[in-house]
Amino acid sequence: MPFAFDTKLDQTFLESLYGDDVQYAQEVFEGFLADTKNEFEKIKSDYRQNAVKNMRQKLHKIKPTFSFVGLTALSEKTETIIAACDVSANTREIEPACSVLFKEIEDSFLLIETELIKMRNHT
Amino acid sequence: MKLKCIIVDDEPLSRNFLKRFCEKSERADVKGTFANATDAILYLESNEVELIFLDVEMPGINGFQMLDHLSNLPEVIMTTSKTDYAFTAFEYNVTDFLKKPVDYNRFIDALNKAEESYKNKPAPGEKRDIVIKSNGDYVRIDYDDILYVEGMGDYVKYVTPDKTYITHSTLRAVEDTVCKTNFLKVHRSYIVNIKKINQLTDNNININGVNIPVSKSNKAELLEKLRTT
């Protein structure tokens, strides 16, 4: 039985990316959690330290990775914050938008962890 | 055909995806993956590749700056999550521009372009044009414009779609200078641009309405060229 990605994820894109190769999708989802979670902690640290440029660079780096796990909308929202970083002198200017984004990123980790468990149990 | 390539991207998942796509296609042989341009430049100082998958925004030297460092550019497929760089990529004359995340079909399109461009690239030292003296003037003719060259004793006639140039030379001398990929001597008096052949009948080829004889001894090579060029 083919694996069905969660409807909250961009199923069409994920299917075009992985086809029926669930094992590879699993590797990518694991890689995403390992790398992006770590990078996200650094982003939050940059935010607290008001290091807009560093934060922007790290957001740019993680942006495509959201798409690889089907979080296409999150990738687009991250781009909006990146654009805001380009015209902001400090993180306070973009505080509301950042808070929303950070919350969504944290929620997405839970979604991807659940998806990963589903993949591991898939036969 | 498998293009020797490297992947330069600071983001590990993007690198892995491109590597996997290359392996899946069986048309690109990944010789190395690099997280930054500096390491890639060092690698290219002592290794030759035919294709680079290159991210634009990277810490330190960015993708375009890396291209500035390279004297001999192979095929380059830029990869980026922003389309803003498309115009700059165009100015750098890169082979293609892929927006991340890259899907496999789009990747194959880019690979097709790279293969096509690589096949048409002159070999190192090979020229793209020739300068001849015709009617007392020096004229530059792009090899791509030449339909065929006809030998007439101590003179040769370069035929292009618009004009014919006669110069003092021999067909043998022309044969030594033209690009071996696209040109072939098909008869003791003719060298033709393979890409311009419209039709091949028994012992003749037709280029732009002109019938050119093909020697029996050259026919097998011509057929092989037509299959592979």
mmCIF file of C-alpha atoms in Angstrom:
data_model
loop_
_atom_site.group_PDB
_atom_site.id
_atom_site.type_symbol
_atom_site.label_atom_id
_atom_site.label_comp_id
_atom_site.label_asym_id
_atom_site.label_seq_id
_atom_site.Cartn_x
_atom_site.Cartn_y
_atom_site.Cartn_z
ATOM 1 C CA MET A 1 0.000 0.000 0.000
ATOM 2 C CA PRO A 2 1.530 3.365 -1.002
ATOM 3 C CA PHE A 3 2.478 5.761 1.750
ATOM 4 C CA ALA A 4 0.185 8.785 2.068
ATOM 5 C CA PHE A 5 1.712 11.976 3.405
ATOM 6 C CA ASP A 6 -0.298 14.047 5.886
ATOM 7 C CA THR A 7 -2.770 16.406 4.231
ATOM 8 C CA LYS A 8 -1.180 19.342 6.088
ATOM 9 C CA LEU A 9 1.917 18.760 3.950
ATOM 10 C CA ASP A 10 2.268 19.540 0.257
ATOM 11 C CA GLN A 11 1.386 16.035 -0.866
ATOM 12 C CA THR A 12 1.665 16.723 -4.595
ATOM 13 C CA PHE A 13 5.171 18.074 -4.270
ATOM 14 C CA LEU A 14 6.284 15.312 -1.908
ATOM 15 C CA GLU A 15 4.947 12.646 -4.246
ATOM 16 C CA SER A 16 6.769 14.224 -7.188
ATOM 17 C CA LEU A 17 9.939 14.365 -5.098
ATOM 18 C CA TYR A 18 9.968 10.898 -3.556
ATOM 19 C CA GLY A 19 7.598 8.808 -5.681
ATOM 20 C CA ASP A 20 7.284 5.527 -3.811
ATOM 21 C CA ASP A 21 10.703 5.781 -2.189
ATOM 22 C CA VAL A 22 9.527 6.072 1.411
ATOM 23 C CA GLN A 23 12.927 5.087 2.728
ATOM 24 C CA TYR A 24 14.551 8.087 1.129
ATOM 25 C CA ALA A 25 11.754 10.362 2.314
ATOM 26 C CA GLN A 26 12.395 9.017 5.805
ATOM 27 C CA GLU A 27 16.121 9.821 5.530
ATOM 28 C CA VAL A 28 15.318 13.375 4.413
ATOM 29 C CA PHE A 29 12.761 13.916 7.180
ATOM 30 C CA GLU A 30 15.297 12.645 9.737
ATOM 31 C CA GLY A 31 17.953 14.932 8.243
ATOM 32 C CA PHE A 32 15.533 17.830 8.351
ATOM 33 C CA LEU A 33 14.824 17.354 12.050
ATOM 34 C CA ALA A 34 18.498 16.903 12.914
ATOM 35 C CA ASP A 35 19.790 19.915 10.963
ATOM 36 C CA THR A 36 16.909 22.360 10.958
ATOM 37 C CA LYS A 37 16.096 22.019 14.656
ATOM 38 C CA ASN A 38 19.694 22.820 15.459
ATOM 39 C CA GLU A 39 19.755 25.749 13.029
ATOM 40 C CA PHE A 40 16.462 27.028 14.419
ATOM 41 C CA GLU A 41 17.956 27.245 17.917
ATOM 42 C CA LYS A 42 20.726 29.430 16.473
ATOM 43 C CA ILE A 43 18.129 31.586 14.709
ATOM 44 C CA LYS A 44 16.287 32.178 17.968
ATOM 45 C CA SER A 45 19.577 33.053 19.607
ATOM 46 C CA ASP A 46 20.356 35.575 16.841
ATOM 47 C CA TYR A 47 16.873 37.002 17.295
ATOM 48 C CA ARG A 48 17.399 37.473 21.027
ATOM 49 C CA GLN A 49 20.791 39.055 20.405
ATOM 50 C CA ASN A 50 19.307 41.390 17.801
ATOM 51 C CA ALA A 51 21.662 39.993 15.139
ATOM 52 C CA VAL A 52 19.394 40.643 12.136
ATOM 53 C CA LYS A 53 21.995 39.900 9.478
ATOM 54 C CA ASN A 54 22.987 36.559 11.001
ATOM 55 C CA MET A 55 19.373 35.630 11.528
ATOM 56 C CA ARG A 56 18.576 36.456 7.911
ATOM 57 C CA GLN A 57 21.443 34.315 6.646
ATOM 58 C CA LYS A 58 20.329 31.313 8.687
ATOM 59 C CA LEU A 59 16.685 31.740 7.686
ATOM 60 C CA HIS A 60 17.779 31.801 4.065
ATOM 61 C CA LYS A 61 19.700 28.588 4.617
ATOM 62 C CA ILE A 62 16.809 26.664 6.175
ATOM 63 C CA LYS A 63 14.148 28.036 3.838
ATOM 64 C CA PRO A 64 14.440 25.401 1.072
ATOM 65 C CA THR A 65 14.566 22.575 3.604
ATOM 66 C CA PHE A 66 10.942 23.238 4.580
ATOM 67 C CA SER A 67 9.887 22.423 1.048
ATOM 68 C CA PHE A 68 11.775 19.126 1.087
ATOM 69 C CA VAL A 69 9.450 17.919 3.854
ATOM 70 C CA GLY A 70 6.318 19.372 2.286
ATOM 71 C CA LEU A 71 6.148 22.575 4.327
ATOM 72 C CA THR A 72 5.816 24.726 1.220
ATOM 73 C CA ALA A 73 3.750 27.441 2.901
ATOM 74 C CA LEU A 74 6.284 27.743 5.707
ATOM 75 C CA SER A 75 9.026 28.182 3.141
ATOM 76 C CA GLU A 76 7.095 31.102 1.639
ATOM 77 C CA LYS A 77 6.463 32.686 5.054
ATOM 78 C CA THR A 78 10.167 32.420 5.845
ATOM 79 C CA GLU A 79 10.897 34.320 2.641
ATOM 80 C CA THR A 80 8.671 37.143 3.875
ATOM 81 C CA ILE A 81 10.708 37.425 7.078
ATOM 82 C CA ILE A 82 13.950 37.282 5.091
ATOM 83 C CA ALA A 83 12.699 40.222 3.031
ATOM 84 C CA ALA A 84 11.755 42.063 6.231
ATOM 85 C CA CYS A 85 15.255 41.431 7.640
ATOM 86 C CA ASP A 86 16.718 43.168 4.587
ATOM 87 C CA VAL A 87 15.015 46.434 5.551
ATOM 88 C CA SER A 88 15.082 46.194 9.357
ATOM 89 C CA ALA A 89 17.794 47.474 11.611
ATOM 90 C CA ASN A 90 16.804 45.345 14.582
ATOM 91 C CA THR A 91 14.656 42.332 15.402
ATOM 92 C CA ARG A 92 12.156 44.391 17.414
ATOM 93 C CA GLU A 93 10.855 45.909 14.184
ATOM 94 C CA ILE A 94 9.810 42.472 12.963
ATOM 95 C CA GLU A 95 8.864 41.003 16.339
ATOM 96 C CA PRO A 96 5.180 40.138 15.633
ATOM 97 C CA ALA A 97 5.919 38.404 12.337
ATOM 98 C CA CYS A 98 8.898 36.555 13.833
ATOM 99 C CA SER A 99 6.838 35.309 16.780
ATOM 100 C CA VAL A 100 4.229 33.852 14.427
ATOM 101 C CA LEU A 101 6.869 32.257 12.222
ATOM 102 C CA PHE A 102 8.813 30.763 15.146
ATOM 103 C CA LYS A 103 5.628 29.246 16.569
ATOM 104 C CA GLU A 104 4.784 27.722 13.175
ATOM 105 C CA ILE A 105 8.280 26.312 12.824
ATOM 106 C CA GLU A 106 8.046 24.701 16.273
ATOM 107 C CA ASP A 107 4.656 23.227 15.384
ATOM 108 C CA SER A 108 6.040 21.940 12.114
ATOM 109 C CA PHE A 109 8.720 19.954 13.963
ATOM 110 C CA LEU A 110 5.956 18.087 15.792
ATOM 111 C CA LEU A 111 4.165 17.414 12.516
ATOM 112 C CA ILE A 112 7.335 16.096 10.869
ATOM 113 C CA GLU A 113 8.154 13.923 13.902
ATOM 114 C CA THR A 114 4.673 12.374 13.665
ATOM 115 C CA GLU A 115 5.118 11.852 9.938
ATOM 116 C CA LEU A 116 8.452 10.198 10.558
ATOM 117 C CA ILE A 117 6.908 7.724 12.998
ATOM 118 C CA LYS A 118 4.263 6.928 10.363
ATOM 119 C CA MET A 119 6.990 6.288 7.791
ATOM 120 C CA ARG A 120 8.978 4.040 10.134
ATOM 121 C CA ASN A 121 5.847 1.982 10.780
ATOM 122 C CA HIS A 122 4.970 1.806 7.108
ATOM 123 C CA THR A 123 5.646 -1.538 5.511
ATOM 124 C CA MET B 1 27.169 10.341 -21.785
ATOM 125 C CA LYS B 2 27.878 11.180 -18.162
ATOM 126 C CA LEU B 3 28.931 14.712 -17.291
ATOM 127 C CA LYS B 4 31.564 14.991 -14.559
ATOM 128 C CA CYS B 5 30.118 17.403 -12.053
ATOM 129 C CA ILE B 6 30.392 18.956 -8.618
ATOM 130 C CA ILE B 7 27.707 20.355 -6.342
ATOM 131 C CA VAL B 8 28.329 23.540 -4.373
ATOM 132 C CA ASP B 9 25.697 24.431 -1.788
ATOM 133 C CA ASP B 10 25.947 25.357 1.871
ATOM 134 C CA GLU B 11 22.709 23.581 2.658
ATOM 135 C CA PRO B 12 23.212 19.816 3.198
ATOM 136 C CA LEU B 13 19.710 18.702 2.206
ATOM 137 C CA SER B 14 19.922 20.590 -1.089
ATOM 138 C CA ARG B 15 23.315 18.998 -1.790
ATOM 139 C CA ASN B 16 21.952 15.554 -1.048
ATOM 140 C CA PHE B 17 18.945 16.060 -3.274
ATOM 141 C CA LEU B 18 21.028 17.164 -6.220
ATOM 142 C CA LYS B 19 23.431 14.267 -5.670
ATOM 143 C CA ARG B 20 20.552 11.837 -5.572
ATOM 144 C CA PHE B 21 18.987 13.314 -8.716
ATOM 145 C CA CYS B 22 22.347 12.996 -10.508
ATOM 146 C CA GLU B 23 22.600 9.350 -9.480
ATOM 147 C CA LYS B 24 18.994 8.653 -10.421
ATOM 148 C CA SER B 25 19.459 10.189 -13.879
ATOM 149 C CA GLU B 26 22.649 8.140 -14.487
ATOM 150 C CA ARG B 27 23.751 11.087 -16.628
ATOM 151 C CA ALA B 28 25.897 13.060 -14.197
ATOM 152 C CA ASP B 29 28.848 11.678 -12.298
ATOM 153 C CA VAL B 30 29.219 13.584 -9.011
ATOM 154 C CA LYS B 31 32.929 14.009 -8.316
ATOM 155 C CA GLY B 32 32.463 16.057 -5.181
ATOM 156 C CA THR B 33 30.062 18.045 -3.048
ATOM 157 C CA PHE B 34 31.130 21.254 -1.325
ATOM 158 C CA ALA B 35 29.523 23.332 1.401
ATOM 159 C CA ASN B 36 31.344 26.506 0.339
ATOM 160 C CA ALA B 37 32.823 28.124 -2.760
ATOM 161 C CA THR B 38 36.375 28.292 -1.389
ATOM 162 C CA ASP B 39 36.673 24.500 -1.137
ATOM 163 C CA ALA B 40 35.141 24.118 -4.594
ATOM 164 C CA ILE B 41 37.613 26.599 -6.117
ATOM 165 C CA LEU B 42 40.511 24.697 -4.536
ATOM 166 C CA TYR B 43 39.171 21.446 -5.954
ATOM 167 C CA LEU B 44 38.804 22.963 -9.426
ATOM 168 C CA GLU B 45 42.407 24.163 -9.399
ATOM 169 C CA SER B 46 43.548 20.569 -9.805
ATOM 170 C CA ASN B 47 40.479 18.812 -11.168
ATOM 171 C CA GLU B 48 38.451 19.301 -14.314
ATOM 172 C CA VAL B 49 34.693 19.025 -14.354
ATOM 173 C CA GLU B 50 32.139 19.498 -17.095
ATOM 174 C CA LEU B 51 29.282 20.787 -14.971
ATOM 175 C CA ILE B 52 28.805 22.691 -11.711
ATOM 176 C CA PHE B 53 25.573 22.828 -9.739
ATOM 177 C CA LEU B 54 26.086 26.092 -7.927
ATOM 178 C CA ASP B 55 24.097 27.759 -5.167
ATOM 179 C CA VAL B 56 24.006 31.561 -5.297
ATOM 180 C CA GLU B 57 23.782 32.653 -1.664
ATOM 181 C CA MET B 58 26.477 31.069 0.448
ATOM 182 C CA PRO B 59 28.468 32.424 3.375
ATOM 183 C CA GLY B 60 31.763 33.959 2.260
ATOM 184 C CA ILE B 61 32.175 33.774 -1.494
ATOM 185 C CA ASN B 62 28.802 33.575 -3.226
ATOM 186 C CA GLY B 63 28.059 31.634 -6.395
ATOM 187 C CA PHE B 64 28.629 34.514 -8.807
ATOM 188 C CA GLN B 65 31.870 35.518 -7.086
ATOM 189 C CA MET B 66 33.017 31.926 -7.436
ATOM 190 C CA LEU B 67 32.408 32.109 -11.189
ATOM 191 C CA ASP B 68 34.583 35.254 -11.256
ATOM 192 C CA HIS B 69 37.429 33.169 -9.814
ATOM 193 C CA LEU B 70 37.296 30.535 -12.543
ATOM 194 C CA SER B 71 39.189 31.066 -15.772
ATOM 195 C CA ASN B 72 37.620 28.166 -17.658
ATOM 196 C CA LEU B 73 33.934 27.891 -17.080
ATOM 197 C CA PRO B 74 32.306 24.504 -17.509
ATOM 198 C CA GLU B 75 28.530 24.234 -17.843
ATOM 199 C CA VAL B 76 26.938 25.926 -14.827
ATOM 200 C CA ILE B 77 23.486 25.299 -13.418
ATOM 201 C CA MET B 78 22.709 27.863 -10.739
ATOM 202 C CA THR B 79 20.435 26.766 -7.913
ATOM 203 C CA THR B 80 18.751 29.256 -5.633
ATOM 204 C CA SER B 81 15.606 29.790 -3.642
ATOM 205 C CA LYS B 82 15.258 33.334 -5.004
ATOM 206 C CA THR B 83 14.382 34.179 -8.582
ATOM 207 C CA ASP B 84 15.876 37.669 -8.127
ATOM 208 C CA TYR B 85 19.201 36.351 -9.346
ATOM 209 C CA ALA B 86 17.867 35.116 -12.680
ATOM 210 C CA PHE B 87 19.003 38.218 -14.560
ATOM 211 C CA THR B 88 22.520 38.124 -13.101
ATOM 212 C CA ALA B 89 22.667 34.415 -13.949
ATOM 213 C CA PHE B 90 21.724 35.337 -17.505
ATOM 214 C CA GLU B 91 24.535 37.921 -17.588
ATOM 215 C CA TYR B 92 26.991 35.229 -16.497
ATOM 216 C CA ASN B 93 25.749 33.139 -19.401
ATOM 217 C CA VAL B 94 25.062 30.144 -17.189
ATOM 218 C CA THR B 95 23.471 27.077 -18.736
ATOM 219 C CA ASP B 96 20.352 27.091 -16.589
ATOM 220 C CA PHE B 97 18.847 28.458 -13.410
ATOM 221 C CA LEU B 98 16.941 26.186 -11.021
ATOM 222 C CA LYS B 99 14.679 27.472 -8.307
ATOM 223 C CA LYS B 100 14.768 25.497 -5.069
ATOM 224 C CA PRO B 101 13.260 23.196 -4.150
ATOM 225 C CA VAL B 102 14.127 21.523 -7.392
ATOM 226 C CA ASP B 103 11.834 18.819 -8.700
ATOM 227 C CA TYR B 104 13.202 15.936 -10.724
ATOM 228 C CA ASN B 105 11.560 16.853 -14.055
ATOM 229 C CA ARG B 106 12.934 20.377 -13.944
ATOM 230 C CA PHE B 107 16.335 18.966 -12.984
ATOM 231 C CA ILE B 108 16.280 16.720 -16.079
ATOM 232 C CA ASP B 109 15.400 19.723 -18.285
ATOM 233 C CA ALA B 110 18.441 21.553 -16.965
ATOM 234 C CA LEU B 111 20.632 18.493 -17.449
ATOM 235 C CA ASN B 112 19.433 18.220 -21.064
ATOM 236 C CA LYS B 113 20.469 21.830 -21.648
ATOM 237 C CA ALA B 114 23.864 21.240 -20.063
ATOM 238 C CA GLU B 115 24.497 18.162 -22.209
ATOM 239 C CA GLU B 116 23.473 19.974 -25.364
ATOM 240 C CA SER B 117 25.620 22.985 -24.544
ATOM 241 C CA TYR B 118 28.584 20.789 -23.587
ATOM 242 C CA LYS B 119 28.376 18.865 -26.871
ATOM 243 C CA ASN B 120 28.428 22.107 -28.842
ATOM 244 C CA LYS B 121 31.270 23.655 -26.877
ATOM 245 C CA PRO B 122 34.536 23.930 -28.788
ATOM 246 C CA ALA B 123 37.352 21.823 -27.373
ATOM 247 C CA PRO B 124 40.085 23.773 -25.515
ATOM 248 C CA GLY B 125 42.086 25.724 -28.052
ATOM 249 C CA GLU B 126 39.432 25.254 -30.695
ATOM 250 C CA LYS B 127 38.231 28.475 -32.277
ATOM 251 C CA ARG B 128 34.658 29.566 -32.865
ATOM 252 C CA ASP B 129 35.418 31.543 -35.977
ATOM 253 C CA ILE B 130 37.927 32.053 -38.719
ATOM 254 C CA VAL B 131 39.384 35.199 -40.268
ATOM 255 C CA ILE B 132 40.052 35.007 -43.995
ATOM 256 C CA LYS B 133 41.190 37.419 -46.669
ATOM 257 C CA SER B 134 38.593 37.655 -49.380
ATOM 258 C CA ASN B 135 38.466 40.266 -52.165
ATOM 259 C CA GLY B 136 41.231 42.204 -50.427
ATOM 260 C CA ASP B 137 39.347 42.498 -47.114
ATOM 261 C CA TYR B 138 39.756 40.547 -43.909
ATOM 262 C CA VAL B 139 36.485 38.885 -42.981
ATOM 263 C CA ARG B 140 35.546 37.053 -39.784
ATOM 264 C CA ILE B 141 33.233 34.074 -40.348
ATOM 265 C CA ASP B 142 31.575 32.246 -37.478
ATOM 266 C CA TYR B 143 31.980 28.500 -37.921
ATOM 267 C CA ASP B 144 28.301 28.072 -37.054
ATOM 268 C CA ASP B 145 27.403 30.149 -40.135
ATOM 269 C CA ILE B 146 29.378 28.042 -42.586
ATOM 270 C CA LEU B 147 27.246 25.653 -44.639
ATOM 271 C CA TYR B 148 30.150 24.020 -46.452
ATOM 272 C CA VAL B 149 33.608 24.697 -47.811
ATOM 273 C CA GLU B 150 34.514 23.855 -51.379
ATOM 274 C CA GLY B 151 38.072 23.315 -52.526
ATOM 275 C CA MET B 152 39.089 24.748 -55.887
ATOM 276 C CA GLY B 153 42.790 24.018 -56.311
ATOM 277 C CA ASP B 154 44.729 26.739 -54.482
ATOM 278 C CA TYR B 155 41.510 28.459 -53.463
ATOM 279 C CA VAL B 156 38.620 27.542 -51.202
ATOM 280 C CA LYS B 157 35.089 28.817 -51.159
ATOM 281 C CA TYR B 158 33.373 29.333 -47.807
ATOM 282 C CA VAL B 159 29.611 29.220 -48.300
ATOM 283 C CA THR B 160 27.267 30.760 -45.714
ATOM 284 C CA PRO B 161 23.495 31.265 -46.071
ATOM 285 C CA ASP B 162 24.005 34.903 -47.101
ATOM 286 C CA LYS B 163 27.377 35.092 -48.788
ATOM 287 C CA THR B 164 30.184 33.213 -50.452
ATOM 288 C CA TYR B 165 33.821 34.020 -49.690
ATOM 289 C CA ILE B 166 36.721 32.875 -51.845
ATOM 290 C CA THR B 167 40.171 32.873 -50.325
ATOM 291 C CA HIS B 168 43.649 31.614 -51.129
ATOM 292 C CA SER B 169 43.982 28.349 -49.203
ATOM 293 C CA THR B 170 43.599 24.607 -49.571
ATOM 294 C CA LEU B 171 40.909 22.242 -48.395
ATOM 295 C CA ARG B 172 43.595 20.364 -46.454
ATOM 296 C CA ALA B 173 44.434 23.529 -44.480
ATOM 297 C CA VAL B 174 40.750 24.125 -43.765
ATOM 298 C CA GLU B 175 40.345 20.528 -42.612
ATOM 299 C CA ASP B 176 43.122 21.046 -40.070
ATOM 300 C CA THR B 177 41.534 24.130 -38.550
ATOM 301 C CA VAL B 178 37.780 23.524 -38.414
ATOM 302 C CA CYS B 179 35.977 22.005 -35.429
ATOM 303 C CA LYS B 180 36.148 18.234 -35.834
ATOM 304 C CA THR B 181 32.837 17.749 -34.055
ATOM 305 C CA ASN B 182 30.744 19.676 -36.536
ATOM 306 C CA PHE B 183 32.693 19.519 -39.790
ATOM 307 C CA LEU B 184 33.586 16.582 -41.980
ATOM 308 C CA LYS B 185 35.292 16.125 -45.315
ATOM 309 C CA VAL B 186 32.742 14.205 -47.378
ATOM 310 C CA HIS B 187 34.470 14.445 -50.738
ATOM 311 C CA ARG B 188 37.919 15.454 -51.996
ATOM 312 C CA SER B 189 36.455 18.883 -52.798
ATOM 313 C CA TYR B 190 33.997 19.404 -49.931
ATOM 314 C CA ILE B 191 33.990 19.867 -46.175
ATOM 315 C CA VAL B 192 30.490 20.234 -44.777
ATOM 316 C CA ASN B 193 28.965 21.497 -41.584
ATOM 317 C CA ILE B 194 27.171 18.392 -40.304
ATOM 318 C CA LYS B 195 24.534 20.493 -38.564
ATOM 319 C CA LYS B 196 23.496 22.132 -41.819
ATOM 320 C CA ILE B 197 22.711 18.949 -43.738
ATOM 321 C CA ASN B 198 19.065 18.944 -44.806
ATOM 322 C CA GLN B 199 18.983 15.643 -46.628
ATOM 323 C CA LEU B 200 21.132 12.630 -47.406
ATOM 324 C CA THR B 201 20.369 10.536 -50.449
ATOM 325 C CA ASP B 202 22.442 7.723 -51.970
ATOM 326 C CA ASN B 203 25.677 9.562 -52.672
ATOM 327 C CA ASN B 204 24.652 13.162 -52.166
ATOM 328 C CA ILE B 205 23.804 15.470 -49.364
ATOM 329 C CA ASN B 206 21.669 18.536 -49.665
ATOM 330 C CA ILE B 207 22.561 21.700 -47.819
ATOM 331 C CA ASN B 208 20.413 24.748 -48.333
ATOM 332 C CA GLY B 209 19.290 23.520 -51.757
ATOM 333 C CA VAL B 210 22.780 22.633 -52.977
ATOM 334 C CA ASN B 211 23.651 19.012 -53.776
ATOM 335 C CA ILE B 212 27.085 17.956 -52.587
ATOM 336 C CA PRO B 213 28.653 14.629 -53.592
ATOM 337 C CA VAL B 214 29.701 12.165 -50.887
ATOM 338 C CA SER B 215 32.607 9.809 -51.593
ATOM 339 C CA LYS B 216 32.006 6.135 -50.886
ATOM 340 C CA SER B 217 35.007 6.134 -48.569
ATOM 341 C CA ASN B 218 33.554 8.991 -46.460
ATOM 342 C CA LYS B 219 29.986 7.768 -46.251
ATOM 343 C CA ALA B 220 30.337 5.494 -43.204
ATOM 344 C CA GLU B 221 31.986 8.260 -41.183
ATOM 345 C CA LEU B 222 29.307 10.713 -42.283
ATOM 346 C CA LEU B 223 26.522 8.391 -41.174
ATOM 347 C CA GLU B 224 28.237 7.899 -37.816
ATOM 348 C CA LYS B 225 28.589 11.682 -37.395
ATOM 349 C CA LEU B 226 24.950 12.224 -38.254
ATOM 350 C CA ARG B 227 23.972 9.702 -35.617
ATOM 351 C CA THR B 228 26.084 11.228 -32.878
ATOM 352 C CA THR B 229 26.181 14.972 -33.586
#
